[in-house]
Amino acid sequence: MSKVIKNGTVVTADLTYKADVLIEGDVITAIGPDLQGDEVLDATGCYIMPGGIDPHTHLEMPFMGTYSADDFESGTRAALAGGTTMVVDFALPSPGQGMLDALQMWDNKSTRAHCDYSFHMAVTWWDKQVFDEMPAVIERGITTFKHFMAYKGALMVNDDELYASFSRLSELGGIAMVHAENGDVVAELSAKLLAAGNTGPEAHAYSRPPQVEGEATNRAIMIADMAGVPLYVVHTSCEESHEAIRRARMAGKRVWGEPLIQHLTLDDSEYANADWDHAARRVMSPPFRNKQHQDSLWAGLQSGSLSCVATDHCAFTTEQKRNGVDDFTKIPNGTGGLEDRLPMLWTHGVNTGRLTPNEFVAVTSTNIAKILNCYPRKGAVLVGSDADLVVWDPEKSKTISATDQQSAIDYNVFEGQEVKGLPRYTLTRGRVAFADGAIIPEPGHGQFVARAPKGAV
Amino acid sequence: MSKVIKNGTVVTADLTYKADVLIEGDVITAIGPDLQGDEVLDATGCYIMPGGIDPHTHLEMPFMGTYSADDFESGTRAALAGGTTMVVDFALPSPGQGMLDALQMWDNKSTRAHCDYSFHMAVTWWDKQVFDEMPAVIERGITTFKHFMAYKGALMVNDDELYASFSRLSELGGIAMVHAENGDVVAELSAKLLAAGNTGPEAHAYSRPPQVEGEATNRAIMIADMAGVPLYVVHTSCEESHEAIRRARMAGKRVWGEPLIQHLTLDDSEYANADWDHAARRVMSPPFRNKQHQDSLWAGLQSGSLSCVATDHCAFTTEQKRNGVDDFTKIPNGTGGLEDRLPMLWTHGVNTGRLTPNEFVAVTSTNIAKILNCYPRKGAVLVGSDADLVVWDPEKSKTISATDQQSAIDYNVFEGQEVKGLPRYTLTRGRVAFADGAIIPEPGHGQFVARAPKGAV
Amino acid sequence: MSKVIKNGTVVTADLTYKADVLIEGDVITAIGPDLQGDEVLDATGCYIMPGGIDPHTHLEMPFMGTYSADDFESGTRAALAGGTTMVVDFALPSPGQGMLDALQMWDNKSTRAHCDYSFHMAVTWWDKQVFDEMPAVIERGITTFKHFMAYKGALMVNDDELYASFSRLSELGGIAMVHAENGDVVAELSAKLLAAGNTGPEAHAYSRPPQVEGEATNRAIMIADMAGVPLYVVHTSCEESHEAIRRARMAGKRVWGEPLIQHLTLDDSEYANADWDHAARRVMSPPFRNKQHQDSLWAGLQSGSLSCVATDHCAFTTEQKRNGVDDFTKIPNGTGGLEDRLPMLWTHGVNTGRLTPNEFVAVTSTNIAKILNCYPRKGAVLVGSDADLVVWDPEKSKTISATDQQSAIDYNVFEGQEVKGLPRYTLTRGRVAFADGAIIPEPGHGQFVARAPKGAV
Amino acid sequence: MSKVIKNGTVVTADLTYKADVLIEGDVITAIGPDLQGDEVLDATGCYIMPGGIDPHTHLEMPFMGTYSADDFESGTRAALAGGTTMVVDFALPSPGQGMLDALQMWDNKSTRAHCDYSFHMAVTWWDKQVFDEMPAVIERGITTFKHFMAYKGALMVNDDELYASFSRLSELGGIAMVHAENGDVVAELSAKLLAAGNTGPEAHAYSRPPQVEGEATNRAIMIADMAGVPLYVVHTSCEESHEAIRRARMAGKRVWGEPLIQHLTLDDSEYANADWDHAARRVMSPPFRNKQHQDSLWAGLQSGSLSCVATDHCAFTTEQKRNGVDDFTKIPNGTGGLEDRLPMLWTHGVNTGRLTPNEFVAVTSTNIAKILNCYPRKGAVLVGSDADLVVWDPEKSKTISATDQQSAIDYNVFEGQEVKGLPRYTLTRGRVAFADGAIIPEPGHGQFVARAPKGAV
Ligand SMILES: [Zn+2]
Ligand SMILES: [Zn+2]
Ligand SMILES: [Zn+2]
Ligand SMILES: [Zn+2]
Ligand SMILES: [Zn+2]
Ligand SMILES: [Zn+2]
Ligand SMILES: [Zn+2]
Ligand SMILES: [Zn+2]
């Protein structure tokens, strides 16, 4: 049964034009005037855009014997409700665990996804087994490998391991990713703060200032340069890190930065909130920064020195957050955002004139599809592309609230924010999964998206 | 009669895929597998790319009672032989001449063009008449207005005139362009050099060092910022100018820089050639720079801080150049390049690994089409786009020589250069104008491309 | 009759040590332990520092038929009360007036000065007479020539005039100075604001944003580079200008920047004051900037990219300010500061830890003495140096108020500020001119300080 | 018996003036006209300057069971012959060795020094003993602590150790120093080069490119910033490192960079020399760089972003160098330079116009005396200062050759260089140790210079 989206304006990363879009099965089969289909979705007054791709989520992530509260079912439900049609999650091997073994676990977790997804693989330790398994991981369609420069004693890898892994990726045509904070210094600052009795969530921000992020970013860039591998820096939150990325790009290096919607729109004054719960719910790494850092991130999106907007969606309930009530280092790190990324970015980016609608599509979908080498299957409105689409109503507005969100947690860091610009319909591989404010669930519809190495970006 | 390009790989600014391309009349009507048409062009082993757009030419440009040697007939012939399917020339009002009047002259010159073309309008003086005529020029489809910050006593306009004109463009949705060199300082340095007996072509380079270009670029950016208008900086030749552009872009400003193929591949050692003719033939403004400036320009193309590669094609014969035999300031400024831009950039950009084929398309065609607001009619391989296409053979090579060039002049600044990567076919609005090394002329085929103001880039 | 300053700590730009200072006549004749003299000044708990040098004042400056309210008598009285022992004022030829003629006028104005002074000469127009008189001005001991890039239609000179004057200075061993704002753009913005009905003092700030200052600074640096002359940029008020200076210095160029104490400590929120008088009293060019610009200026003093702190003291009474009550462009530009510069800088610089006491001396006295080539006669505590000294009590505090100031005007832009760090004694060429809170006047004591060209800085 | 230096011109970091200098015992007792003394040193045509201070030497440094060839006797002899009157050497504890224990060894080595000297202490490992001994080291007058970020498996310390040590220094008022190269990456690159059969000295340079130095510098700056300690970066050899230092200084941080005379005047083409010995003799870390890096270092000295010129004098004979004949990683790292630093810098710095004579004194002597907190005892020409002086003849010239050098090694990396500007006399604490081309030896004359913490620079 075919579907046709009629009366809308197609907006892609580089085009804006009136056209209908015909969908047969999973894919777009025609774009043009006066198309006919069995089912009609009306897009009058709307933009037809590639569905959002969130390159950075942690669904059902293991943490201290429990898991982040949103799993692939609720997480992808939240995604679709916000116009996002693909998420990329991180497979995280435990210390000593093989990559293929970890991958099996992530395969198991993702069976109930409502939309398509892919994985990045994390390099959380290093030895010959890891080296040897990397080709098989790439063979499985996972070409992007994340390295933690922080979380000392847990996920962190050292410079020689970074170099070894980056070099291996260079051979294999993969892409290196980093969580860039200097884990040694974060550990020292954390210990010092705790020793001085600073146990509250505001100390979390003091323990990882912009300087430690900027330094690690700069270091990762150098190591990637030496190893000859492209580098993707996740959650770029500050001018220091952005400066290092800019400097590298200006020298012609292939480096990308990913600001989060949280860092673009929220600031560190949140940690000064007298309510412990309020502050703790916003604990993530890197922490929120001040408004000057926000300005830097927006300018980066405008000039192209920063490439993609993500969420790092890693939702913990207030109860889980309270694990760190006496010690900020025990507060689980992470916030939600999957449902809010597109509306928040449209409101603060497009409605303010900072970004054109085309640039909005680029930074929420197309750029990451190209970097991840799944373009134009994803991130495009082209004949033959997957019908992962959002019909976007620029006049629709709401107030964000936890009370009506898809996410499993009991709060929302954007609570109370007015957004204007929301999905009318969200389609995942041709299936209407969100319509007129309501989710039409189908757990398990989502499929894994394999990606080939040696992309051309 | 339809045509189909078969067995090739479509390469656009953001996609690479196997497909046939069907052309009916002027436009592309289908892209896909196994297309049929009346005439078949074989693209085996070739890339099917949007034809090049040269945003900066001076054909039959008036100069001291004569004209630049390539007119729209020979100039567009050279363009097509090199894979370029559209040129944008500058209408230059004489002092006191109205813009519409000048436009009439450029309309007359361009009747014999072999390929499509558009115009920029130059603001060479300023008063109420100019202010009043600007809407009519835009109405005619010319939205880009060039301002000379050099050529004092001739084309140069002052800062208050720049501000007034830029402000007017801001109201009208136009784009400001500048030739950025500090004309006052160039005039002073030139006079000083002549007074000291430095009359040769090498003194031309001394009279306009990178600093004067960097300064003017920085100034134009500030004035555009104050006036609220996007700015396009033509012939960005040096790190100083690039630095100013980078700094502006990093602050989120809409500024574009245009390196020339000459500045990317030739350097100032050419002016040290003992043969006066050799050196004088390379006299253009800005002059060739040293290799460090070249590195800066390439890095700019790689990182996106520079946007388009042009030629500033303004060809003068050796005889015309000799007008300045006793005084470098009387050497007509300009070189050729229309036929060589794409092969030289492919050879030095793509074959060296600096640019991907997609980036090559972006900087030779798509980016400028977007900036000039004629995308996707031009600069694209899409159904409905003009069939301005080049079938590019990456294995074809030749040695550049004036003896077999289309240009009317008696030399070539790239003489002796080996290039690998050449057109097999060039199509202009569906017409095959170049095939297997030979031009198939049709003067007058080319049409004017009108462009609307308020583009979305 | 000799004087000895006992029990203090000598603080110079590069030394801190306990010593007595013996003064005979105008000069220091001994520095060391246990010195004896006819008169003893007790410096217990105090620092003995070179008296401040203010490189930028406008005393009795002609303006629209009247004069700035502080003349050399009251101005130098204010200086001494604040620990400043030398001022450098600007001789301003009227259009067409010869430099030597103007100099005669400034000689006449300065006969009642309480402390030593020197002059800069302004190049307010350009022709052969100016060119020809420059050697005689230098012969008179005036080696620094100011050029206004703003005040279009009045003092402003164009780029060709700048280049000609800078080149002449290069030959003569002088130093170029600039008031750096793009006068063309300021004039356009002012006209636009007035046309839109923005006539109040806040519009003054809107009419000269940081961008126009940064641009002019960058341009002056380029012209100085081409002419081969050192450049001193007066009243550097913003990051844009500072950035241009930093970039030049980093390339090894001889360029200095001079922040004013006003820009270091006051911000543009002052112009939002509902009281017209309050805002208008703060109208000066460049206007006050926001706090991010302040941060930039302080960092410049710390790192050495900015060299000297001045006042641009040019005091107009509230009544004079009211000349512009209907039109901000008619508000006389200028504020006071001579009495407050040192206490304000000590309070906000040394007491906060931003500057060491040695750095304080450098930026208030020694650096400018070296640049102006009157070191170590001035700016030093050395045997043979003029006894221009301040005995500085770091524990003394007061609240700044117009009610007890020396300046002739009826307000103070620092009104209400608490300062800690004040002179106990100020000596001008051996004469005690300020002691324990009171001026001991002697109009005419001050002498002109001639300076030789080709200084070594 | 007093000495007087007559007929010369005193040149200090901030003054140039004609004066005689009287010396009694170890110190200067008078400076002025017409001084009399028992012994007269004629300085006609000469500059009387503070003797050079070399902040970075390795005399009799242990290495693989042997020692660097110049010990304190021959090293300080070389220093004096070149106008340098103080050296600062690095006490290097072996792994597990206590700092005080190491200090005893360095005390023993230095008994035969001809001129004064001080020590830096190296932090080559970290535990409670090191933490506990640091106050005693400072008590002994050693306030500067060097950390190696390279030499993995030997001297290298990690980021957490850096932070711990820097924090300790912050408490104690010390200064952190770093050898800044990323030791992990150097080790990986070295292994890769060796594995590929690149065993020659040219591979040494490939194994430690500018990027690894720039990265480590940037990292050290961040850690120092977090710990709140001033940072001194030894042997800054490249733009990348200089850029990081500039960026930090521009933000107001207390960071200093130290270019070596070798990096200022020699380049990496030396490693291409076909003679293994020639290349191996130039093996040091960081290696020589290309001419663009040289330009950066000179600009840094001119603008003040780099502070001191040193030698890293660590002389190995050709025979010692041949230890690495089959493996570049076994070539002892180090070159000579103590005798040549001042003449080479004068020739390439002052004679070329890059530096004034005052700036020469600043970067060879005064700046480091201030940073090390031994100014004005050292680095000054003041009454009371140690009579460590050089009488500098700007007209004297020679060709540098190993055949007539003081150093114990059999070659000189500056062999064949013409220098103009040489010492006529060198005095160490009042003793004439070099006169008219000949050393007048007195081993053991040199004394240790203790320095207090919490210097004011
Ligand atoms: Zn992370
Ligand atoms: Zn994450
Ligand atoms: Zn031009
Ligand atoms: Zn042109
Ligand atoms: Zn001014
Ligand atoms: Zn002024
Ligand atoms: Zn070292
Ligand atoms: Zn060393």
CSV table of C-alpha atoms in Angstrom, one decimal, chain A residues 62-194:
chain,number,residue,atom,x,y,z
A,62,PRO,CA,24.7,-0.7,32.1
A,63,PHE,CA,25.6,1.3,35.2
A,64,MET,CA,26.6,0.2,38.6
A,65,GLY,CA,24.4,-2.9,38.5
A,66,THR,CA,21.4,-1.1,37.0
A,67,TYR,CA,20.7,0.4,33.5
A,68,SER,CA,19.8,3.8,32.0
A,69,ALA,CA,16.1,4.1,32.2
A,70,ASP,CA,15.3,4.5,28.5
A,71,ASP,CA,15.8,1.3,26.5
A,72,PHE,CA,15.6,0.9,22.8
A,73,GLU,CA,11.8,0.6,23.1
A,74,SER,CA,11.1,3.8,25.0
A,75,GLY,CA,14.1,5.7,23.6
A,76,THR,CA,13.2,5.2,19.9
A,77,ARG,CA,9.6,6.0,20.8
A,78,ALA,CA,10.8,9.3,22.2
A,79,ALA,CA,12.9,9.8,19.1
A,80,LEU,CA,10.0,9.3,16.7
A,81,ALA,CA,7.8,11.6,18.8
A,82,GLY,CA,10.4,14.3,18.2
A,83,GLY,CA,11.0,13.7,14.5
A,84,THR,CA,14.1,11.6,14.9
A,85,THR,CA,14.1,8.4,12.8
A,86,MET,CA,17.5,6.8,13.6
A,87,VAL,CA,19.7,6.6,16.6
A,88,VAL,CA,23.3,5.5,16.9
A,89,ASP,CA,24.1,3.8,20.2
A,90,PHE,CA,27.4,2.8,21.7
A,91,ALA,CA,28.3,-0.9,22.3
A,92,LEU,CA,30.4,-0.8,25.4
A,93,PRO,CA,32.5,-3.9,26.2
A,94,SER,CA,33.2,-4.4,29.8
A,95,PRO,CA,36.9,-4.6,30.8
A,96,GLY,CA,38.3,-7.7,29.1
A,97,GLN,CA,35.1,-8.4,27.2
A,98,GLY,CA,35.4,-9.0,23.5
A,99,MET,CA,33.9,-6.6,21.0
A,100,LEU,CA,31.9,-9.3,19.3
A,101,ASP,CA,30.6,-10.5,22.6
A,102,ALA,CA,29.5,-7.0,23.5
A,103,LEU,CA,27.9,-6.5,20.1
A,104,GLN,CA,25.7,-9.6,20.8
A,105,MET,CA,24.5,-7.9,23.9
A,106,TRP,CA,23.6,-4.8,22.0
A,107,ASP,CA,21.9,-6.8,19.3
A,108,ASN,CA,19.7,-8.3,22.1
A,109,LYS,CA,18.9,-5.0,23.6
A,110,SER,CA,17.7,-3.5,20.4
A,111,THR,CA,15.1,-6.0,19.2
A,112,ARG,CA,12.2,-3.8,20.3
A,113,ALA,CA,13.4,-0.6,18.6
A,114,HIS,CA,10.6,1.4,16.9
A,115,CYS,CA,13.0,3.0,14.4
A,116,ASP,CA,16.3,2.1,12.7
A,117,TYR,CA,19.5,2.3,14.5
A,118,SER,CA,23.2,1.7,14.2
A,119,PHE,CA,26.0,1.2,16.6
A,120,HIS,CA,29.4,2.7,17.4
A,121,MET,CA,31.8,0.4,19.1
A,122,ALA,CA,33.7,1.5,22.2
A,123,VAL,CA,37.4,0.7,22.7
A,124,THR,CA,37.4,0.5,26.5
A,125,TRP,CA,40.6,-1.5,26.8
A,126,TRP,CA,43.3,-2.6,24.4
A,127,ASP,CA,45.2,-5.8,23.7
A,128,LYS,CA,45.7,-8.2,20.8
A,129,GLN,CA,42.2,-9.5,21.0
A,130,VAL,CA,40.7,-6.1,20.5
A,131,PHE,CA,43.2,-5.5,17.6
A,132,ASP,CA,42.2,-8.8,16.1
A,133,GLU,CA,38.4,-8.3,16.4
A,134,MET,CA,38.3,-4.9,14.8
A,135,PRO,CA,38.0,-6.2,11.2
A,136,ALA,CA,35.1,-8.4,12.2
A,137,VAL,CA,33.3,-5.5,13.8
A,138,ILE,CA,33.8,-3.4,10.7
A,139,GLU,CA,32.6,-6.4,8.7
A,140,ARG,CA,29.4,-6.3,10.8
A,141,GLY,CA,28.9,-2.7,9.5
A,142,ILE,CA,30.2,-0.8,12.5
A,143,THR,CA,33.0,1.5,11.4
A,144,THR,CA,33.1,4.1,14.1
A,145,PHE,CA,35.0,3.4,17.3
A,146,LYS,CA,34.7,5.5,20.4
A,147,HIS,CA,37.5,6.1,22.9
A,148,PHE,CA,37.0,7.6,26.4
A,149,MET,CA,39.8,9.9,27.5
A,150,ALA,CA,38.0,10.3,30.8
A,151,TYR,CA,36.4,7.9,33.4
A,152,LYS,CA,39.7,6.9,34.8
A,153,GLY,CA,39.8,3.4,36.2
A,154,ALA,CA,36.8,2.5,34.1
A,155,LEU,CA,36.5,3.2,30.4
A,156,MET,CA,39.5,5.4,30.0
A,157,VAL,CA,42.3,4.5,27.6
A,158,ASN,CA,45.8,6.1,27.5
A,159,ASP,CA,47.6,7.9,24.7
A,160,ASP,CA,49.5,4.8,23.6
A,161,GLU,CA,46.3,2.9,23.4
A,162,LEU,CA,44.7,5.7,21.5
A,163,TYR,CA,47.5,5.8,19.0
A,164,ALA,CA,47.4,2.0,18.6
A,165,SER,CA,43.7,1.9,18.1
A,166,PHE,CA,43.7,5.0,15.8
A,167,SER,CA,46.4,3.4,13.7
A,168,ARG,CA,44.4,0.2,13.4
A,169,LEU,CA,41.4,2.2,12.3
A,170,SER,CA,43.5,4.0,9.7
A,171,GLU,CA,44.4,0.7,8.1
A,172,LEU,CA,40.8,-0.5,8.2
A,173,GLY,CA,39.1,2.7,6.9
A,174,GLY,CA,37.3,3.4,10.1
A,175,ILE,CA,36.7,6.6,12.0
A,176,ALA,CA,38.0,7.4,15.5
A,177,MET,CA,35.6,9.0,18.0
A,178,VAL,CA,36.6,10.5,21.4
A,179,HIS,CA,34.9,11.5,24.6
A,180,ALA,CA,37.5,14.3,25.2
A,181,GLU,CA,38.2,15.2,28.8
A,182,ASN,CA,41.5,14.7,30.6
A,183,GLY,CA,40.6,11.8,32.9
A,184,ASP,CA,43.6,12.2,35.0
A,185,VAL,CA,42.9,15.8,35.8
A,186,VAL,CA,39.2,15.2,36.3
A,187,ALA,CA,40.0,12.5,38.8
A,188,GLU,CA,42.4,14.7,40.7
A,189,LEU,CA,40.0,17.6,40.8
A,190,SER,CA,37.2,15.4,41.9
A,191,ALA,CA,39.2,14.0,44.7
A,192,LYS,CA,40.2,17.5,45.8
A,193,LEU,CA,36.7,18.7,45.8
A,194,LEU,CA,35.4,15.8,47.7
